[in-house]
Amino acid sequence: MSLGEELRAVAKKLLEDGKVDVVIGYGRGSLPLRSTPLFVRDAKEADKLIFDATCGANLARYLRERKDRAAVVVKGCDSRALVESLKEKQLDRERIVAVGVPCEGIVDVEAVRRSLGAAELLKADLDGSNIKVRTRRGEETVSLNEFLCERCRSCDAREPVLADERVGEAVPSPSAEKGALREFEAKGPEERWAYFAEQAEKCILCYACRNACPLCYCPECFVECTQPNWMGREHNLSNAQVYHLMRAIHLAGRCVGCGDCARACPMGVDVGFLGEKLREVVKELYGAEPGADIEAPQPLSAYKEDDWQEFVM
Amino acid sequence: MADRVLTKDELFQALRGASEEKEVVSPVLRDGLVFFENWSPDSEPHLGAGVAVRSAKDFFFPPSEEMLSYQRTGRGMELLDAAGPEERSRLLFGARPCAGRALQLLDRVFDSEDYRDPYYLRNRERTAIVGLACTEPLSTCFCTSAGGDPFSTEGLDALVVDLGEDRFLVRAFSDKGAAVFGSAGGEASDSDVARSDELARAARESASPSVPVREAAERLEGAFESAVWDLFHEKCLGCAACAFLCPTCHCFNIVDEATLSGGKRIRTWDCCMFPLFTKHVSGHNPRESRRERMRQRVMHKFQYFVKNFGEAACVGCGRCVRACPVNNDLREILGTVAALSEAGEG
């Protein structure tokens, strides 16, 4: 059985046995190299479920709003988000069936599009380790590996940590590729700030990044608060930077590095690069890896006698 | 002005000339994406295929703008006019025909009998719009389904058509448009015009299979309580990617921001998909969930706007389709809505 067939069989059975009211998974998107979240309530509809390198969306994000019993397809990163959400008591474990899938990285559609210049991406097919790409110029084959999402490159936890059902074969988790982060850190402060400004300049404050994130669930987000006015209303560089900085800090110790924020952005902002660094910092200072262990206390809300406290006078 | 034909150099020369007395904005290719940027001496405007990521509404109804400001003066305050010094006239070059149509739709809201928005109109009046015909519509474009056309001249002061072989047909429809090119290039011949018509026909045919905008508008009449609204909201993230990039979306928020010495009143883009959009001071929210907000979005653009102004608030530019983080495809939504029965049942 192929991975897709296995997944569909599991989904069908969960629905037929009445174990869940809905299966949240991925369906084929209407644009090249895109998938789209699918909410399947009928076993017959389960045939539409797919899983491949286009399935980037962190579906754990949809659970917090639901009152029904849901099965959710989760990759390694998504399952870690599930674990963090459970730790923060945002979800009811009894109402969730996690269906773990193996992931070897998600294709960065924007990167593929950029490589084509002004030629529109008309069609694309995943073909093993390649992508067959069609534009008005004709067809070309590119390597999937060359076009993986940045966050996927530095992923060292591909196996779902929480899975009630597991489909597919286990995939090895390579050691994290931190080259890009090290390269960035080697730059001077002006250059790093300039990069951040260049990214924030593109931001239209649509909050797609925030809304895609499973851990951004505050009923009142700091951007909506006017007393105090944490963030100005004007759409300018300063406010965009405040937004990204504050969100990164709010996610410190909680962000699982799924990279869905960057994928969600319609403007190609490098969202999440701050989060990437903060994950390292949290690991260094508190030995914590968000979402890795459901029993582990959260670094910023749990007290340990040997907590790092250099900053305390 | 009679139709003229210019080479690319002559076109850019005209823009260079214009930039001496006006602000000039033109489309530029960055990393495979088109953005409108201010003209500079080494600008290389992109005249090939591609639609700007951001819409031309940015130049008339920007993401945020100051409406007024004040300074505290001892025990009183002094109101400062946000109009500022006389702004230069401006040329928006290379907008697509859908941009011209979109501005006409925005005019219905910001320049009506009941209300003339001074901020919008200031920008409208000082700007000449020279469009670039779409010889290669994107696969996500559906302007022909939304009352438009890849070679439409509506709302434009002039239109440039790439005839190929470094020949650009330029047609002006107003004094503003004619003034940009003056007597540059040469007069267009009948065969130039015929070539343009041929390109228009080909473009029209390739602009996406029919998206049922009109049928959807008809079916939406009385569909407020329909179960169809259960279908589209679940995967939606409730962000503003679609609304902010849409050339006709125009909802806004007004806030006052004050410091100890003064303050300002600003207008910013708002989005009906944000929960805060209709939240009352009492805490009650008439559009409690994404289901109600999605219904509002679709009804506003495809039903209420039609009732109020006779056409849908959509020009088929496809930005929402391309931008949506979860690929919630408006074309599919309209298809589902159009398939509703008369009674609003799916």
PDB file of N, CA and C in Angstrom, chain A residues 27-39 62 120-122, chain B residues 138-143 145 208-213 216 228-229 231-237 239 241-242 273 294 297-298 301-302 314 316-338:
ATOM      1  N   GLY A  27      -5.813  18.035   1.001  1.00  0.00           N
ATOM      2  CA  GLY A  27      -6.334  17.649  -0.308  1.00  0.00           C
ATOM      3  C   GLY A  27      -5.503  18.318  -1.381  1.00  0.00           C
ATOM      4  N   ARG A  28      -5.671  17.911  -2.604  1.00  0.00           N
ATOM      5  CA  ARG A  28      -4.964  18.531  -3.731  1.00  0.00           C
ATOM      6  C   ARG A  28      -5.436  19.987  -3.854  1.00  0.00           C
ATOM      7  N   GLY A  29      -4.476  20.901  -3.986  1.00  0.00           N
ATOM      8  CA  GLY A  29      -4.809  22.314  -4.141  1.00  0.00           C
ATOM      9  C   GLY A  29      -5.188  22.643  -5.568  1.00  0.00           C
ATOM     10  N   SER A  30      -5.639  23.880  -5.785  1.00  0.00           N
ATOM     11  CA  SER A  30      -6.065  24.291  -7.123  1.00  0.00           C
ATOM     12  C   SER A  30      -4.932  24.976  -7.889  1.00  0.00           C
ATOM     13  N   LEU A  31      -3.776  25.137  -7.229  1.00  0.00           N
ATOM     14  CA  LEU A  31      -2.632  25.781  -7.866  1.00  0.00           C
ATOM     15  C   LEU A  31      -1.448  24.813  -7.858  1.00  0.00           C
ATOM     16  N   PRO A  32      -0.491  24.974  -8.776  1.00  0.00           N
ATOM     17  CA  PRO A  32       0.647  24.050  -8.828  1.00  0.00           C
ATOM     18  C   PRO A  32       1.419  24.001  -7.516  1.00  0.00           C
ATOM     19  N   LEU A  33       1.780  22.806  -7.086  1.00  0.00           N
ATOM     20  CA  LEU A  33       2.575  22.566  -5.875  1.00  0.00           C
ATOM     21  C   LEU A  33       1.877  22.991  -4.585  1.00  0.00           C
ATOM     22  N   ARG A  34       0.559  23.138  -4.633  1.00  0.00           N
ATOM     23  CA  ARG A  34      -0.166  23.515  -3.424  1.00  0.00           C
ATOM     24  C   ARG A  34      -1.094  22.393  -2.979  1.00  0.00           C
ATOM     25  N   SER A  35      -1.184  22.253  -1.679  1.00  0.00           N
ATOM     26  CA  SER A  35      -2.218  21.392  -1.121  1.00  0.00           C
ATOM     27  C   SER A  35      -3.157  22.344  -0.391  1.00  0.00           C
ATOM     28  N   THR A  36      -4.260  21.837   0.126  1.00  0.00           N
ATOM     29  CA  THR A  36      -5.182  22.692   0.850  1.00  0.00           C
ATOM     30  C   THR A  36      -5.781  21.892   1.999  1.00  0.00           C
ATOM     31  N   PRO A  37      -6.012  22.501   3.167  1.00  0.00           N
ATOM     32  CA  PRO A  37      -6.580  21.742   4.280  1.00  0.00           C
ATOM     33  C   PRO A  37      -7.947  21.182   3.903  1.00  0.00           C
ATOM     34  N   LEU A  38      -8.175  19.937   4.295  1.00  0.00           N
ATOM     35  CA  LEU A  38      -9.421  19.258   3.946  1.00  0.00           C
ATOM     36  C   LEU A  38     -10.098  18.765   5.209  1.00  0.00           C
ATOM     37  N   PHE A  39     -11.390  18.992   5.315  1.00  0.00           N
ATOM     38  CA  PHE A  39     -12.145  18.553   6.487  1.00  0.00           C
ATOM     39  C   PHE A  39     -13.112  17.477   6.021  1.00  0.00           C
ATOM     40  N   TYR A  62      -5.927  23.997  13.623  1.00  0.00           N
ATOM     41  CA  TYR A  62      -7.390  24.034  13.499  1.00  0.00           C
ATOM     42  C   TYR A  62      -8.104  23.420  14.694  1.00  0.00           C
ATOM     43  N   GLU A 120       5.380  32.247 -15.575  1.00  0.00           N
ATOM     44  CA  GLU A 120       4.409  31.729 -14.614  1.00  0.00           C
ATOM     45  C   GLU A 120       4.534  30.213 -14.477  1.00  0.00           C
ATOM     46  N   LEU A 121       4.454  29.729 -13.241  1.00  0.00           N
ATOM     47  CA  LEU A 121       4.454  28.294 -12.993  1.00  0.00           C
ATOM     48  C   LEU A 121       3.065  27.777 -13.347  1.00  0.00           C
ATOM     49  N   LEU A 122       2.962  27.028 -14.423  1.00  0.00           N
ATOM     50  CA  LEU A 122       1.647  26.598 -14.894  1.00  0.00           C
ATOM     51  C   LEU A 122       1.238  25.252 -14.318  1.00  0.00           C
TER      52      LEU A 122
ATOM     53  N   LEU B 138      -2.412  35.772 -16.688  1.00  0.00           N
ATOM     54  CA  LEU B 138      -1.981  34.648 -15.867  1.00  0.00           C
ATOM     55  C   LEU B 138      -3.076  33.580 -15.846  1.00  0.00           C
ATOM     56  N   SER B 139      -2.716  32.371 -15.498  1.00  0.00           N
ATOM     57  CA  SER B 139      -3.717  31.305 -15.453  1.00  0.00           C
ATOM     58  C   SER B 139      -4.718  31.544 -14.334  1.00  0.00           C
ATOM     59  N   THR B 140      -4.364  32.425 -13.373  1.00  0.00           N
ATOM     60  CA  THR B 140      -5.274  32.722 -12.266  1.00  0.00           C
ATOM     61  C   THR B 140      -6.110  33.974 -12.518  1.00  0.00           C
ATOM     62  N   CYS B 141      -5.933  34.625 -13.659  1.00  0.00           N
ATOM     63  CA  CYS B 141      -6.711  35.814 -13.992  1.00  0.00           C
ATOM     64  C   CYS B 141      -8.095  35.406 -14.481  1.00  0.00           C
ATOM     65  N   PHE B 142      -9.127  36.148 -14.090  1.00  0.00           N
ATOM     66  CA  PHE B 142     -10.453  35.883 -14.632  1.00  0.00           C
ATOM     67  C   PHE B 142     -11.209  37.192 -14.865  1.00  0.00           C
ATOM     68  N   CYS B 143     -10.500  38.188 -15.393  1.00  0.00           N
ATOM     69  CA  CYS B 143     -11.120  39.504 -15.598  1.00  0.00           C
ATOM     70  C   CYS B 143     -12.322  39.425 -16.524  1.00  0.00           C
ATOM     71  N   SER B 145     -14.509  37.249 -16.719  1.00  0.00           N
ATOM     72  CA  SER B 145     -15.704  36.787 -16.002  1.00  0.00           C
ATOM     73  C   SER B 145     -16.259  37.877 -15.094  1.00  0.00           C
ATOM     74  N   SER B 208      -8.618  32.799 -18.397  1.00  0.00           N
ATOM     75  CA  SER B 208      -9.334  31.783 -17.623  1.00  0.00           C
ATOM     76  C   SER B 208     -10.749  31.376 -18.022  1.00  0.00           C
ATOM     77  N   PRO B 209     -11.009  30.089 -17.933  1.00  0.00           N
ATOM     78  CA  PRO B 209     -12.383  29.639 -18.199  1.00  0.00           C
ATOM     79  C   PRO B 209     -13.355  30.355 -17.282  1.00  0.00           C
ATOM     80  N   SER B 210     -14.551  30.430 -17.717  1.00  0.00           N
ATOM     81  CA  SER B 210     -15.554  31.256 -17.065  1.00  0.00           C
ATOM     82  C   SER B 210     -15.746  30.984 -15.576  1.00  0.00           C
ATOM     83  N   VAL B 211     -15.590  32.010 -14.783  1.00  0.00           N
ATOM     84  CA  VAL B 211     -15.860  31.947 -13.346  1.00  0.00           C
ATOM     85  C   VAL B 211     -17.215  32.624 -13.157  1.00  0.00           C
ATOM     86  N   PRO B 212     -18.172  31.965 -12.552  1.00  0.00           N
ATOM     87  CA  PRO B 212     -19.555  32.477 -12.554  1.00  0.00           C
ATOM     88  C   PRO B 212     -19.827  33.634 -11.590  1.00  0.00           C
ATOM     89  N   VAL B 213     -19.205  34.787 -11.866  1.00  0.00           N
ATOM     90  CA  VAL B 213     -19.380  35.946 -10.988  1.00  0.00           C
ATOM     91  C   VAL B 213     -20.829  36.434 -11.011  1.00  0.00           C
ATOM     92  N   ALA B 216     -23.264  33.875  -9.514  1.00  0.00           N
ATOM     93  CA  ALA B 216     -23.107  33.844  -8.060  1.00  0.00           C
ATOM     94  C   ALA B 216     -23.891  35.002  -7.440  1.00  0.00           C
ATOM     95  N   VAL B 228     -24.824  26.737   2.636  1.00  0.00           N
ATOM     96  CA  VAL B 228     -23.598  26.832   1.840  1.00  0.00           C
ATOM     97  C   VAL B 228     -22.483  27.510   2.641  1.00  0.00           C
ATOM     98  N   TRP B 229     -22.855  28.327   3.605  1.00  0.00           N
ATOM     99  CA  TRP B 229     -21.833  29.044   4.385  1.00  0.00           C
ATOM    100  C   TRP B 229     -21.092  28.118   5.348  1.00  0.00           C
ATOM    101  N   LEU B 231     -19.565  25.677   4.251  1.00  0.00           N
ATOM    102  CA  LEU B 231     -18.524  25.065   3.444  1.00  0.00           C
ATOM    103  C   LEU B 231     -17.180  25.769   3.350  1.00  0.00           C
ATOM    104  N   PHE B 232     -17.136  27.083   3.377  1.00  0.00           N
ATOM    105  CA  PHE B 232     -15.872  27.732   2.989  1.00  0.00           C
ATOM    106  C   PHE B 232     -14.999  28.237   4.117  1.00  0.00           C
ATOM    107  N   HIS B 233     -15.513  28.240   5.324  1.00  0.00           N
ATOM    108  CA  HIS B 233     -14.802  28.971   6.364  1.00  0.00           C
ATOM    109  C   HIS B 233     -13.804  28.153   7.166  1.00  0.00           C
ATOM    110  N   GLU B 234     -13.956  26.838   7.123  1.00  0.00           N
ATOM    111  CA  GLU B 234     -13.155  26.017   8.034  1.00  0.00           C
ATOM    112  C   GLU B 234     -11.666  26.155   7.826  1.00  0.00           C
ATOM    113  N   LYS B 235     -11.212  26.139   6.572  1.00  0.00           N
ATOM    114  CA  LYS B 235      -9.767  26.201   6.368  1.00  0.00           C
ATOM    115  C   LYS B 235      -9.239  27.627   6.372  1.00  0.00           C
ATOM    116  N   CYS B 236     -10.145  28.604   6.246  1.00  0.00           N
ATOM    117  CA  CYS B 236      -9.725  30.000   6.227  1.00  0.00           C
ATOM    118  C   CYS B 236      -9.015  30.358   7.529  1.00  0.00           C
ATOM    119  N   LEU B 237      -7.900  31.076   7.431  1.00  0.00           N
ATOM    120  CA  LEU B 237      -7.149  31.449   8.632  1.00  0.00           C
ATOM    121  C   LEU B 237      -7.692  32.730   9.268  1.00  0.00           C
ATOM    122  N   CYS B 239      -7.072  35.721   8.148  1.00  0.00           N
ATOM    123  CA  CYS B 239      -6.080  36.781   8.032  1.00  0.00           C
ATOM    124  C   CYS B 239      -6.590  37.785   7.007  1.00  0.00           C
ATOM    125  N   ALA B 241      -4.832  38.570   4.057  1.00  0.00           N
ATOM    126  CA  ALA B 241      -4.046  38.506   2.822  1.00  0.00           C
ATOM    127  C   ALA B 241      -4.920  38.850   1.608  1.00  0.00           C
ATOM    128  N   CYS B 242      -6.107  38.239   1.517  1.00  0.00           N
ATOM    129  CA  CYS B 242      -6.968  38.481   0.354  1.00  0.00           C
ATOM    130  C   CYS B 242      -7.426  39.933   0.318  1.00  0.00           C
ATOM    131  N   MET B 273     -12.488  39.887   7.884  1.00  0.00           N
ATOM    132  CA  MET B 273     -12.202  38.549   8.399  1.00  0.00           C
ATOM    133  C   MET B 273     -11.587  38.604   9.800  1.00  0.00           C
ATOM    134  N   MET B 294     -17.006  34.973   6.763  1.00  0.00           N
ATOM    135  CA  MET B 294     -16.817  34.557   5.376  1.00  0.00           C
ATOM    136  C   MET B 294     -18.064  34.877   4.562  1.00  0.00           C
ATOM    137  N   ARG B 297     -18.001  38.505   3.760  1.00  0.00           N
ATOM    138  CA  ARG B 297     -17.033  38.843   2.721  1.00  0.00           C
ATOM    139  C   ARG B 297     -17.593  38.569   1.339  1.00  0.00           C
ATOM    140  N   VAL B 298     -18.133  37.370   1.178  1.00  0.00           N
ATOM    141  CA  VAL B 298     -18.651  36.986  -0.131  1.00  0.00           C
ATOM    142  C   VAL B 298     -19.890  37.808  -0.492  1.00  0.00           C
ATOM    143  N   LYS B 301     -18.988  41.606  -1.402  1.00  0.00           N
ATOM    144  CA  LYS B 301     -18.363  41.824  -2.695  1.00  0.00           C
ATOM    145  C   LYS B 301     -19.237  41.396  -3.862  1.00  0.00           C
ATOM    146  N   PHE B 302     -20.052  40.363  -3.643  1.00  0.00           N
ATOM    147  CA  PHE B 302     -20.780  39.805  -4.782  1.00  0.00           C
ATOM    148  C   PHE B 302     -22.284  39.977  -4.738  1.00  0.00           C
ATOM    149  N   CYS B 314     -15.281  43.141  -7.710  1.00  0.00           N
ATOM    150  CA  CYS B 314     -14.248  42.169  -8.068  1.00  0.00           C
ATOM    151  C   CYS B 314     -13.893  42.402  -9.514  1.00  0.00           C
ATOM    152  N   GLY B 316     -11.524  40.332 -11.024  1.00  0.00           N
ATOM    153  CA  GLY B 316     -10.954  39.088 -11.529  1.00  0.00           C
ATOM    154  C   GLY B 316      -9.452  39.109 -11.695  1.00  0.00           C
ATOM    155  N   CYS B 317      -8.749  39.868 -10.840  1.00  0.00           N
ATOM    156  CA  CYS B 317      -7.289  39.963 -10.989  1.00  0.00           C
ATOM    157  C   CYS B 317      -6.574  38.719 -10.471  1.00  0.00           C
ATOM    158  N   GLY B 318      -7.255  37.929  -9.633  1.00  0.00           N
ATOM    159  CA  GLY B 318      -6.657  36.683  -9.153  1.00  0.00           C
ATOM    160  C   GLY B 318      -5.690  36.813  -7.984  1.00  0.00           C
ATOM    161  N   ARG B 319      -5.539  38.030  -7.441  1.00  0.00           N
ATOM    162  CA  ARG B 319      -4.580  38.187  -6.329  1.00  0.00           C
ATOM    163  C   ARG B 319      -4.972  37.339  -5.121  1.00  0.00           C
ATOM    164  N   CYS B 320      -6.258  37.308  -4.798  1.00  0.00           N
ATOM    165  CA  CYS B 320      -6.703  36.549  -3.629  1.00  0.00           C
ATOM    166  C   CYS B 320      -6.424  35.060  -3.827  1.00  0.00           C
ATOM    167  N   VAL B 321      -6.592  34.612  -5.063  1.00  0.00           N
ATOM    168  CA  VAL B 321      -6.356  33.198  -5.367  1.00  0.00           C
ATOM    169  C   VAL B 321      -4.881  32.866  -5.142  1.00  0.00           C
ATOM    170  N   ARG B 322      -3.998  33.736  -5.612  1.00  0.00           N
ATOM    171  CA  ARG B 322      -2.559  33.497  -5.487  1.00  0.00           C
ATOM    172  C   ARG B 322      -2.062  33.696  -4.062  1.00  0.00           C
ATOM    173  N   ALA B 323      -2.655  34.669  -3.350  1.00  0.00           N
ATOM    174  CA  ALA B 323      -2.127  35.031  -2.031  1.00  0.00           C
ATOM    175  C   ALA B 323      -2.602  34.151  -0.881  1.00  0.00           C
ATOM    176  N   CYS B 324      -3.761  33.532  -1.004  1.00  0.00           N
ATOM    177  CA  CYS B 324      -4.329  32.816   0.145  1.00  0.00           C
ATOM    178  C   CYS B 324      -3.390  31.749   0.669  1.00  0.00           C
ATOM    179  N   PRO B 325      -3.025  31.838   1.956  1.00  0.00           N
ATOM    180  CA  PRO B 325      -2.071  30.888   2.532  1.00  0.00           C
ATOM    181  C   PRO B 325      -2.572  29.445   2.512  1.00  0.00           C
ATOM    182  N   VAL B 326      -3.896  29.257   2.489  1.00  0.00           N
ATOM    183  CA  VAL B 326      -4.412  27.885   2.522  1.00  0.00           C
ATOM    184  C   VAL B 326      -5.101  27.478   1.220  1.00  0.00           C
ATOM    185  N   ASN B 327      -4.878  28.313   0.169  1.00  0.00           N
ATOM    186  CA  ASN B 327      -5.444  27.968  -1.134  1.00  0.00           C
ATOM    187  C   ASN B 327      -6.965  27.821  -1.073  1.00  0.00           C
ATOM    188  N   ASN B 328      -7.600  28.775  -0.366  1.00  0.00           N
ATOM    189  CA  ASN B 328      -9.054  28.842  -0.351  1.00  0.00           C
ATOM    190  C   ASN B 328      -9.401  29.620  -1.618  1.00  0.00           C
ATOM    191  N   ASP B 329      -9.762  28.923  -2.666  1.00  0.00           N
ATOM    192  CA  ASP B 329      -9.839  29.509  -4.006  1.00  0.00           C
ATOM    193  C   ASP B 329     -11.196  30.165  -4.255  1.00  0.00           C
ATOM    194  N   LEU B 330     -11.206  31.481  -4.419  1.00  0.00           N
ATOM    195  CA  LEU B 330     -12.449  32.219  -4.629  1.00  0.00           C
ATOM    196  C   LEU B 330     -13.206  31.703  -5.850  1.00  0.00           C
ATOM    197  N   ARG B 331     -12.481  31.259  -6.850  1.00  0.00           N
ATOM    198  CA  ARG B 331     -13.148  30.772  -8.065  1.00  0.00           C
ATOM    199  C   ARG B 331     -14.003  29.554  -7.730  1.00  0.00           C
ATOM    200  N   GLU B 332     -13.493  28.704  -6.827  1.00  0.00           N
ATOM    201  CA  GLU B 332     -14.256  27.528  -6.412  1.00  0.00           C
ATOM    202  C   GLU B 332     -15.450  27.932  -5.555  1.00  0.00           C
ATOM    203  N   ILE B 333     -15.233  28.928  -4.693  1.00  0.00           N
ATOM    204  CA  ILE B 333     -16.325  29.419  -3.850  1.00  0.00           C
ATOM    205  C   ILE B 333     -17.457  29.941  -4.726  1.00  0.00           C
ATOM    206  N   LEU B 334     -17.107  30.759  -5.730  1.00  0.00           N
ATOM    207  CA  LEU B 334     -18.134  31.312  -6.613  1.00  0.00           C
ATOM    208  C   LEU B 334     -18.824  30.194  -7.383  1.00  0.00           C
ATOM    209  N   GLY B 335     -18.052  29.181  -7.770  1.00  0.00           N
ATOM    210  CA  GLY B 335     -18.631  28.041  -8.479  1.00  0.00           C
ATOM    211  C   GLY B 335     -19.671  27.341  -7.627  1.00  0.00           C
ATOM    212  N   THR B 336     -19.341  27.121  -6.356  1.00  0.00           N
ATOM    213  CA  THR B 336     -20.279  26.455  -5.448  1.00  0.00           C
ATOM    214  C   THR B 336     -21.519  27.317  -5.221  1.00  0.00           C
ATOM    215  N   VAL B 337     -21.304  28.603  -5.045  1.00  0.00           N
ATOM    216  CA  VAL B 337     -22.434  29.507  -4.811  1.00  0.00           C
ATOM    217  C   VAL B 337     -23.343  29.562  -6.042  1.00  0.00           C
ATOM    218  N   ALA B 338     -22.731  29.622  -7.222  1.00  0.00           N
ATOM    219  CA  ALA B 338     -23.513  29.721  -8.454  1.00  0.00           C
ATOM    220  C   ALA B 338     -24.358  28.471  -8.677  1.00  0.00           C
TER     221      ALA B 338
END
